[in-house]
Amino acid sequence: MDLITTTSDLAAACSRLAQHKVITVDTEFLRETTYYPLLCVVQMASPDEAVVIDTLAPGIDLKPFFELMGNEAVLKVFHAARQDIEIVWHQSGTIPHPIFDTQVAAMVLGYGDSIAYDQLVERVTGHRPDKTHRFTDWSRRPLTPEQMHYAISDVTHLRDVFAALDADLKKRGRSDWVSEEMEVLTSPRTYDFHPERAWERLKSRVRKPKELAVLMEVAAWREQEAQSRDVPRSRVLKDDAVGDIATHAPTSLERLANLRSLPKGFDRSKWGTDIIAAVQRGLARDHATLPKIEKPRGNSNGAATVELLKVLLRMTSERHAVASKVIATVDDLDQIAADDHADVAALHGWRRELFGEAALALKHGRLALAIEKGRVVRVDRV
């Protein structure tokens, strides 16, 4: 195993790796105290070698690594790629492409929802990876031999996992299913967190246009503040506090001080005035320009439909050995119950063929569910 600490050695290693059609990639980073993840280590492997890059080495330029990530002739294999891709995108403006995510492939092949890397390695290869250093401080130097071994094993085992999953996908005719998911993972929109879209990340549900307008402004302010200070969003303002402000829309520091979700004395900080200004901007917004607020689907018929769709989804998942989460989410089912033309993944592509068409048929009585020998089965009606 090689530890790379200079730009010249990195360029040479990337040149060698670029000669292969497939390489495996993983990263180690810290983001507990920052908005942007701190990239500490990158490990890569080809069939011939495995390398560890000390991304914090003085003077090292990661340009050769970023160029390799964008090399269209080399397939980059990750496990749970989203955060790795986010780091590369943020630091270089490059989206790794083409890619293969073994976690997504495992879901398509019925290994369960979002299976962990060590569990997947054990199930595919029979080897149990050492996860002792999973939560180690990767920013500390020098890297220990144990850390190096851990980093290398992540990408060397990944070679075997990829080979097995890729062969299984081809055997079952599901390679295209994974390719569709990779298009989402490699879309810049997936990682481009503009402050004006920050409200979409919040779980707080608003019921009135006024609340939505305030939520959008306060969430945008928090996002900008977190980015400028390079701290986690929760260090600026917790999600429940943002929702509380949106609901009560305080227009003075005195009213802001009455919100229990805010830390004591927050209204007297320099951010108190900023929040009041954000609230006022929200109240001044034209409601006609706001996104449409989805009405709660609380009627009994809708709820019953969703429950039936859940049973169909579970049955479909078991029958085809595909993780239910990758076929449809609960929100997908809610939207299908309310709208035959809902723009959800479950009504597009292979998901529609596997589940979506049956879901609509069940909703409209063209398909029924029955119990046969203790198992749920579908009954097609003419």
CSV table of C-alpha atoms in Angstrom, one decimal:
chain,number,residue,atom,x,y,z
A,1,MET,CA,0.0,0.0,0.0
A,2,ASP,CA,1.2,3.5,-0.8
A,3,LEU,CA,0.6,6.8,1.1
A,4,ILE,CA,0.6,9.7,-1.4
A,5,THR,CA,1.7,13.0,0.0
A,6,THR,CA,3.0,14.9,-3.0
A,7,THR,CA,1.3,16.2,-6.2
A,8,SER,CA,3.8,14.4,-8.4
A,9,ASP,CA,3.1,11.0,-6.8
A,10,LEU,CA,-0.6,11.7,-7.0
A,11,ALA,CA,-0.4,12.5,-10.7
A,12,ALA,CA,1.6,9.3,-11.3
A,13,ALA,CA,-0.9,7.2,-9.4
A,14,CYS,CA,-3.9,8.7,-11.1
A,15,SER,CA,-2.2,8.1,-14.5
A,16,ARG,CA,-1.8,4.4,-13.7
A,17,LEU,CA,-5.4,4.1,-12.3
A,18,ALA,CA,-6.7,5.8,-15.5
A,19,GLN,CA,-5.5,2.8,-17.5
A,20,HIS,CA,-8.2,0.7,-16.0
A,21,LYS,CA,-11.9,0.5,-16.9
A,22,VAL,CA,-13.0,0.3,-13.3
A,23,ILE,CA,-11.6,1.6,-10.1
A,24,THR,CA,-13.0,1.7,-6.5
A,25,VAL,CA,-13.0,4.9,-4.5
A,26,ASP,CA,-13.8,6.0,-0.9
A,27,THR,CA,-13.1,9.1,1.2
A,28,GLU,CA,-12.7,9.9,4.9
A,29,PHE,CA,-13.9,13.3,6.0
A,30,LEU,CA,-15.1,15.3,9.0
A,31,ARG,CA,-18.1,17.5,9.1
A,32,GLU,CA,-19.4,17.5,12.7
A,33,THR,CA,-18.3,21.1,13.3
A,34,THR,CA,-18.4,22.5,9.8
A,35,TYR,CA,-20.9,23.3,7.0
A,36,TYR,CA,-18.6,22.0,4.3
A,37,PRO,CA,-17.0,18.5,4.9
A,38,LEU,CA,-13.2,18.5,5.5
A,39,LEU,CA,-11.7,16.0,3.1
A,40,CYS,CA,-8.9,14.2,5.0
A,41,VAL,CA,-8.1,11.0,3.1
A,42,VAL,CA,-9.0,9.5,-0.3
A,43,GLN,CA,-8.4,5.8,-1.0
A,44,MET,CA,-8.5,4.2,-4.5
A,45,ALA,CA,-7.9,0.8,-5.9
A,46,SER,CA,-7.5,-0.9,-9.3
A,47,PRO,CA,-7.0,-4.6,-9.9
A,48,ASP,CA,-3.3,-3.9,-9.7
A,49,GLU,CA,-2.8,-1.6,-6.7
A,50,ALA,CA,-4.3,0.4,-3.9
A,51,VAL,CA,-3.3,3.9,-2.8
A,52,VAL,CA,-4.1,6.2,0.0
A,53,ILE,CA,-4.0,10.0,-0.6
A,54,ASP,CA,-3.2,12.3,2.3
A,55,THR,CA,-5.3,15.2,1.2
A,56,LEU,CA,-4.1,17.3,4.1
A,57,ALA,CA,-0.4,16.9,3.2
A,58,PRO,CA,1.3,20.4,2.9
A,59,GLY,CA,1.3,21.7,-0.7
A,60,ILE,CA,-0.5,18.8,-2.3
A,61,ASP,CA,-2.7,19.7,-5.3
A,62,LEU,CA,-5.6,17.4,-5.8
A,63,LYS,CA,-6.2,18.4,-9.4
A,64,PRO,CA,-5.0,14.9,-10.8
A,65,PHE,CA,-7.6,13.2,-8.5
A,66,PHE,CA,-10.4,15.5,-9.7
A,67,GLU,CA,-9.5,14.9,-13.3
A,68,LEU,CA,-9.6,11.2,-12.8
A,69,MET,CA,-13.1,11.6,-11.2
A,70,GLY,CA,-14.2,13.2,-14.4
A,71,ASN,CA,-12.6,10.8,-16.7
A,72,GLU,CA,-15.4,9.3,-18.8
A,73,ALA,CA,-13.3,6.2,-19.7
A,74,VAL,CA,-13.1,5.0,-16.1
A,75,LEU,CA,-16.0,3.7,-14.0
A,76,LYS,CA,-15.7,4.9,-10.4
A,77,VAL,CA,-17.2,2.5,-7.9
A,78,PHE,CA,-18.4,3.9,-4.5
A,79,HIS,CA,-20.6,2.6,-1.7
A,80,ALA,CA,-23.2,5.2,-0.6
A,81,ALA,CA,-21.7,7.7,-3.0
A,82,ARG,CA,-23.7,10.8,-2.2
A,83,GLN,CA,-21.4,12.3,0.4
A,84,ASP,CA,-18.3,11.4,-1.5
A,85,ILE,CA,-19.6,13.1,-4.7
A,86,GLU,CA,-20.7,16.1,-2.7
A,87,ILE,CA,-17.1,16.6,-1.5
A,88,VAL,CA,-15.6,16.3,-5.0
A,89,TRP,CA,-18.3,18.7,-6.4
A,90,HIS,CA,-17.7,21.3,-3.6
A,91,GLN,CA,-13.9,21.3,-3.9
A,92,SER,CA,-13.6,21.1,-7.7
A,93,GLY,CA,-16.9,21.8,-9.4
A,94,THR,CA,-16.6,18.3,-10.9
A,95,ILE,CA,-19.2,15.5,-10.6
A,96,PRO,CA,-17.6,12.1,-10.7
A,97,HIS,CA,-18.9,10.3,-13.8
A,98,PRO,CA,-19.5,7.5,-14.7
A,99,ILE,CA,-20.2,6.0,-11.3
A,100,PHE,CA,-21.6,2.8,-9.8
A,101,ASP,CA,-23.0,2.8,-6.2
A,102,THR,CA,-22.9,-0.6,-4.6
A,103,GLN,CA,-25.4,0.4,-2.0
A,104,VAL,CA,-28.0,1.3,-4.7
A,105,ALA,CA,-27.1,-1.9,-6.6
A,106,ALA,CA,-27.6,-4.0,-3.4
A,107,MET,CA,-31.1,-2.4,-2.9
A,108,VAL,CA,-32.1,-3.3,-6.5
A,109,LEU,CA,-30.9,-6.8,-5.8
A,110,GLY,CA,-32.8,-7.3,-2.6
A,111,TYR,CA,-30.1,-6.9,0.1
A,112,GLY,CA,-32.4,-4.5,2.0
A,113,ASP,CA,-32.8,-0.8,2.4
A,114,SER,CA,-29.5,1.2,2.5
A,115,ILE,CA,-27.3,-1.7,3.6
A,116,ALA,CA,-24.1,-0.8,5.4
A,117,TYR,CA,-20.8,-1.4,3.7
A,118,ASP,CA,-19.5,-3.9,6.2
A,119,GLN,CA,-22.7,-5.9,6.1
A,120,LEU,CA,-22.7,-6.0,2.3
A,121,VAL,CA,-19.0,-7.1,2.2
A,122,GLU,CA,-19.8,-9.9,4.7
A,123,ARG,CA,-22.9,-11.1,2.8
A,124,VAL,CA,-21.2,-11.0,-0.6
A,125,THR,CA,-17.6,-12.2,0.2
A,126,GLY,CA,-18.0,-13.8,3.6
A,127,HIS,CA,-15.3,-11.5,5.0
A,128,ARG,CA,-16.0,-9.4,8.0
A,129,PRO,CA,-14.3,-6.0,7.7
A,130,ASP,CA,-12.6,-4.4,10.7
A,131,LYS,CA,-14.6,-1.2,11.4
A,132,THR,CA,-12.6,-0.2,14.5
A,133,HIS,CA,-11.5,3.1,12.8
A,134,ARG,CA,-14.9,4.0,11.4
A,135,PHE,CA,-15.1,7.0,13.8
A,136,THR,CA,-11.4,7.8,14.1
A,137,ASP,CA,-10.2,11.4,13.7
A,138,TRP,CA,-8.9,11.3,10.2
A,139,SER,CA,-7.6,14.9,10.4
A,140,ARG,CA,-4.8,13.9,12.9
A,141,ARG,CA,-1.3,13.3,11.5
A,142,PRO,CA,0.6,11.1,11.1
A,143,LEU,CA,-1.8,8.5,9.9
A,144,THR,CA,-1.3,5.2,11.7
A,145,PRO,CA,-0.6,1.8,10.1
A,146,GLU,CA,-4.0,0.7,11.4
A,147,GLN,CA,-5.7,3.6,9.7
A,148,MET,CA,-3.9,2.9,6.5
A,149,HIS,CA,-5.0,-0.7,6.6
A,150,TYR,CA,-8.6,0.2,7.3
A,151,ALA,CA,-8.6,2.7,4.4
A,152,ILE,CA,-7.1,0.2,2.0
A,153,SER,CA,-9.4,-2.6,2.9
A,154,ASP,CA,-12.5,-0.4,2.2
A,155,VAL,CA,-11.6,-0.2,-1.5
A,156,THR,CA,-10.0,-3.6,-2.0
A,157,HIS,CA,-13.1,-5.4,-0.6
A,158,LEU,CA,-15.2,-3.1,-2.8
A,159,ARG,CA,-13.6,-4.6,-5.9
A,160,ASP,CA,-15.0,-8.0,-5.0
A,161,VAL,CA,-18.4,-6.6,-4.1
A,162,PHE,CA,-18.7,-4.7,-7.4
A,163,ALA,CA,-17.8,-7.7,-9.4
A,164,ALA,CA,-20.4,-9.8,-7.7
A,165,LEU,CA,-23.2,-7.2,-7.9
A,166,ASP,CA,-22.5,-6.3,-11.5
A,167,ALA,CA,-22.6,-9.9,-12.6
A,168,ASP,CA,-25.9,-10.4,-10.7
A,169,LEU,CA,-27.4,-7.3,-12.2
A,170,LYS,CA,-26.6,-8.4,-15.7
A,171,LYS,CA,-27.9,-11.9,-15.0
A,172,ARG,CA,-31.2,-10.5,-13.8
A,173,GLY,CA,-31.4,-7.8,-16.5
A,174,ARG,CA,-31.4,-5.0,-13.9
A,175,SER,CA,-28.3,-3.0,-14.9
A,176,ASP,CA,-30.4,-0.3,-16.5
A,177,TRP,CA,-32.3,0.1,-13.2
A,178,VAL,CA,-29.1,1.1,-11.4
A,179,SER,CA,-28.1,3.4,-14.3
A,180,GLU,CA,-31.3,5.4,-13.8
A,181,GLU,CA,-30.3,5.9,-10.2
A,182,MET,CA,-26.8,7.0,-11.1
A,183,GLU,CA,-28.2,9.8,-13.2
A,184,VAL,CA,-29.8,11.3,-10.1
A,185,LEU,CA,-26.6,10.9,-8.1
A,186,THR,CA,-24.5,12.6,-10.8
A,187,SER,CA,-26.8,15.5,-11.3
A,188,PRO,CA,-25.4,18.8,-10.0
A,189,ARG,CA,-28.8,19.8,-8.8
A,190,THR,CA,-28.5,17.0,-6.2
A,191,TYR,CA,-25.6,18.8,-4.5
A,192,ASP,CA,-26.3,22.5,-5.4
A,193,PHE,CA,-27.7,23.8,-2.1
A,194,HIS,CA,-28.8,27.4,-3.0
A,195,PRO,CA,-30.1,29.3,0.1
A,196,GLU,CA,-33.4,30.0,-1.7
A,197,ARG,CA,-34.1,26.2,-1.8
A,198,ALA,CA,-33.1,25.6,1.8
A,199,TRP,CA,-36.7,25.5,3.0
A,200,GLU,CA,-37.2,22.3,1.0
A,201,ARG,CA,-34.9,20.4,3.4
A,202,LEU,CA,-37.0,21.2,6.5
A,203,LYS,CA,-39.4,18.7,7.9
A,204,SER,CA,-41.6,21.5,9.4
A,205,ARG,CA,-45.0,21.5,7.7
A,206,VAL,CA,-46.7,24.8,7.1
A,207,ARG,CA,-50.4,25.2,6.4
A,208,LYS,CA,-50.7,28.9,5.3
A,209,PRO,CA,-49.0,30.9,2.5
A,210,LYS,CA,-47.8,33.4,5.1
A,211,GLU,CA,-46.1,30.7,7.1
A,212,LEU,CA,-44.4,29.3,4.0
A,213,ALA,CA,-43.2,32.7,2.9
A,214,VAL,CA,-41.6,33.3,6.3
A,215,LEU,CA,-40.2,29.8,6.4
A,216,MET,CA,-38.5,30.4,3.0
A,217,GLU,CA,-36.8,33.6,4.1
A,218,VAL,CA,-35.7,32.4,7.5
A,219,ALA,CA,-34.3,29.1,6.0
A,220,ALA,CA,-32.5,31.1,3.3
A,221,TRP,CA,-30.9,33.3,6.0
A,222,ARG,CA,-29.8,30.3,8.1
A,223,GLU,CA,-28.3,28.7,5.0
A,224,GLN,CA,-26.3,31.8,4.1
A,225,GLU,CA,-25.2,32.2,7.7
A,226,ALA,CA,-24.1,28.6,8.0
A,227,GLN,CA,-22.2,28.8,4.7
A,228,SER,CA,-20.4,32.0,5.5
A,229,ARG,CA,-19.4,30.8,9.0
A,230,ASP,CA,-18.7,27.2,7.8
A,231,VAL,CA,-20.7,25.7,10.6
A,232,PRO,CA,-23.5,23.2,10.7
A,233,ARG,CA,-27.0,24.6,10.2
A,234,SER,CA,-28.0,23.5,13.6
A,235,ARG,CA,-25.3,25.7,15.1
A,236,VAL,CA,-27.0,28.7,13.6
A,237,LEU,CA,-30.6,27.7,14.3
A,238,LYS,CA,-32.2,24.3,14.9
A,239,ASP,CA,-34.9,23.1,12.5
A,240,ASP,CA,-37.7,23.3,15.1
A,241,ALA,CA,-36.8,26.9,15.8
A,242,VAL,CA,-37.1,27.8,12.1
A,243,GLY,CA,-40.5,26.1,12.0
A,244,ASP,CA,-41.6,27.9,15.2
A,245,ILE,CA,-40.5,31.3,13.7
A,246,ALA,CA,-42.5,30.5,10.5
A,247,THR,CA,-45.6,29.7,12.5
A,248,HIS,CA,-45.5,32.7,14.8
A,249,ALA,CA,-43.9,35.3,12.5
A,250,PRO,CA,-42.5,37.5,15.2
A,251,THR,CA,-42.0,41.1,13.9
A,252,SER,CA,-40.2,42.4,17.0
A,253,LEU,CA,-37.4,41.3,19.2
A,254,GLU,CA,-39.8,41.2,22.2
A,255,ARG,CA,-42.0,38.6,20.3
A,256,LEU,CA,-38.9,36.7,19.2
A,257,ALA,CA,-37.9,36.4,22.8
A,258,ASN,CA,-41.2,34.6,23.6
A,259,LEU,CA,-40.4,31.6,21.4
A,260,ARG,CA,-39.4,28.7,23.6
A,261,SER,CA,-37.5,27.0,20.8
A,262,LEU,CA,-34.9,29.7,20.8
A,263,PRO,CA,-32.0,29.7,23.2
A,264,LYS,CA,-32.4,32.2,26.0
A,265,GLY,CA,-31.0,35.6,25.1
A,266,PHE,CA,-30.9,34.8,21.3
A,267,ASP,CA,-33.1,37.9,20.7
A,268,ARG,CA,-30.3,40.1,22.1
A,269,SER,CA,-27.7,38.6,19.8
A,270,LYS,CA,-26.7,40.1,16.5
A,271,TRP,CA,-28.8,37.4,14.8
A,272,GLY,CA,-32.0,38.5,16.4
A,273,THR,CA,-32.3,41.5,14.2
A,274,ASP,CA,-31.4,39.5,11.1
A,275,ILE,CA,-34.3,37.1,11.8
A,276,ILE,CA,-36.8,39.9,12.3
A,277,ALA,CA,-35.7,41.3,9.0
A,278,ALA,CA,-36.1,37.8,7.4
A,279,VAL,CA,-39.6,37.5,8.9
A,280,GLN,CA,-40.6,40.9,7.5
A,281,ARG,CA,-39.3,40.0,4.0
A,282,GLY,CA,-41.4,36.9,4.2
A,283,LEU,CA,-44.5,38.8,5.2
A,284,ALA,CA,-44.0,41.2,2.3
A,285,ARG,CA,-43.8,38.4,-0.3
A,286,ASP,CA,-46.6,38.1,-2.9
A,287,HIS,CA,-48.4,34.9,-2.1
A,288,ALA,CA,-49.2,34.3,-5.7
A,289,THR,CA,-45.4,33.7,-6.3
A,290,LEU,CA,-45.1,31.0,-3.6
A,291,PRO,CA,-45.0,27.3,-4.2
A,292,LYS,CA,-48.3,25.5,-3.8
A,293,ILE,CA,-48.8,24.1,-0.3
A,294,GLU,CA,-49.9,20.5,-0.4
A,295,LYS,CA,-53.1,19.9,1.5
A,296,PRO,CA,-52.9,17.2,4.2
A,297,ARG,CA,-54.3,13.9,2.9
A,298,GLY,CA,-56.1,13.1,6.1
A,299,ASN,CA,-59.4,11.7,4.7
A,300,SER,CA,-60.2,8.1,5.6
A,301,ASN,CA,-60.4,6.9,2.0
A,302,GLY,CA,-57.0,8.3,1.1
A,303,ALA,CA,-55.5,6.8,4.2
A,304,ALA,CA,-57.0,3.4,3.4
A,305,THR,CA,-55.7,3.6,-0.1
A,306,VAL,CA,-52.2,4.3,1.2
A,307,GLU,CA,-52.4,1.3,3.5
A,308,LEU,CA,-53.4,-1.0,0.6
A,309,LEU,CA,-50.5,0.5,-1.5
A,310,LYS,CA,-48.1,-0.3,1.3
A,311,VAL,CA,-49.2,-4.0,1.3
A,312,LEU,CA,-48.8,-4.1,-2.5
A,313,LEU,CA,-45.3,-2.5,-2.2
A,314,ARG,CA,-44.2,-5.0,0.4
A,315,MET,CA,-45.5,-7.9,-1.8
A,316,THR,CA,-43.8,-6.5,-4.9
A,317,SER,CA,-40.5,-6.0,-2.9
A,318,GLU,CA,-40.5,-9.6,-1.7
A,319,ARG,CA,-41.6,-11.1,-5.0
A,320,HIS,CA,-38.9,-9.4,-7.0
A,321,ALA,CA,-36.2,-9.2,-4.3
A,322,VAL,CA,-35.9,-5.5,-4.5
A,323,ALA,CA,-35.7,-3.2,-1.5
A,324,SER,CA,-39.1,-1.5,-1.0
A,325,LYS,CA,-37.4,1.9,-0.3
A,326,VAL,CA,-35.8,1.9,-3.8
A,327,ILE,CA,-39.2,1.2,-5.5
A,328,ALA,CA,-41.3,3.8,-3.7
A,329,THR,CA,-41.3,6.0,-0.6
A,330,VAL,CA,-44.2,6.6,1.8
A,331,ASP,CA,-44.5,10.1,0.2
A,332,ASP,CA,-44.7,8.5,-3.2
A,333,LEU,CA,-47.6,6.4,-2.0
A,334,ASP,CA,-49.4,9.4,-0.5
A,335,GLN,CA,-49.1,11.2,-3.8
A,336,ILE,CA,-50.2,8.3,-5.9
A,337,ALA,CA,-53.3,7.9,-3.7
A,338,ALA,CA,-54.1,11.5,-4.4
A,339,ASP,CA,-53.2,11.8,-8.0
A,340,ASP,CA,-52.9,9.3,-10.8
A,341,HIS,CA,-50.4,11.5,-12.6
A,342,ALA,CA,-48.2,12.4,-9.6
A,343,ASP,CA,-44.6,13.2,-10.6
A,344,VAL,CA,-43.0,10.6,-8.4
A,345,ALA,CA,-40.3,8.1,-9.2
A,346,ALA,CA,-42.7,5.2,-8.6
A,347,LEU,CA,-44.7,6.2,-11.7
A,348,HIS,CA,-41.7,6.4,-14.1
A,349,GLY,CA,-39.3,4.0,-15.7
A,350,TRP,CA,-38.7,0.5,-14.4
A,351,ARG,CA,-40.5,1.3,-11.1
A,352,ARG,CA,-43.8,2.0,-13.0
A,353,GLU,CA,-43.5,-1.3,-14.8
A,354,LEU,CA,-42.7,-3.2,-11.6
A,355,PHE,CA,-45.1,-1.4,-9.2
A,356,GLY,CA,-46.6,1.8,-10.5
A,357,GLU,CA,-49.1,0.3,-13.0
A,358,ALA,CA,-50.2,-2.2,-10.4
A,359,ALA,CA,-50.6,0.6,-7.8
A,360,LEU,CA,-52.9,2.5,-10.1
A,361,ALA,CA,-54.9,-0.7,-10.9
A,362,LEU,CA,-55.3,-1.4,-7.2
A,363,LYS,CA,-56.4,2.2,-6.6
A,364,HIS,CA,-59.1,1.9,-9.2
A,365,GLY,CA,-60.3,-1.6,-8.5
A,366,ARG,CA,-58.8,-3.3,-11.5
A,367,LEU,CA,-56.6,-5.3,-9.1
A,368,ALA,CA,-57.4,-6.8,-5.7
A,369,LEU,CA,-55.3,-8.3,-2.9
A,370,ALA,CA,-56.2,-11.6,-1.3
A,371,ILE,CA,-54.7,-14.1,1.1
A,372,GLU,CA,-53.7,-17.5,-0.3
A,373,LYS,CA,-52.0,-20.1,1.8
A,374,GLY,CA,-51.0,-17.4,4.3
A,375,ARG,CA,-49.5,-15.1,1.7
A,376,VAL,CA,-50.7,-11.9,0.0
A,377,VAL,CA,-51.4,-12.4,-3.7
A,378,ARG,CA,-52.7,-10.1,-6.4
A,379,VAL,CA,-56.0,-10.9,-8.2
A,380,ASP,CA,-56.4,-9.2,-11.6
A,381,ARG,CA,-59.9,-8.2,-12.4
A,382,VAL,CA,-61.3,-8.2,-15.9
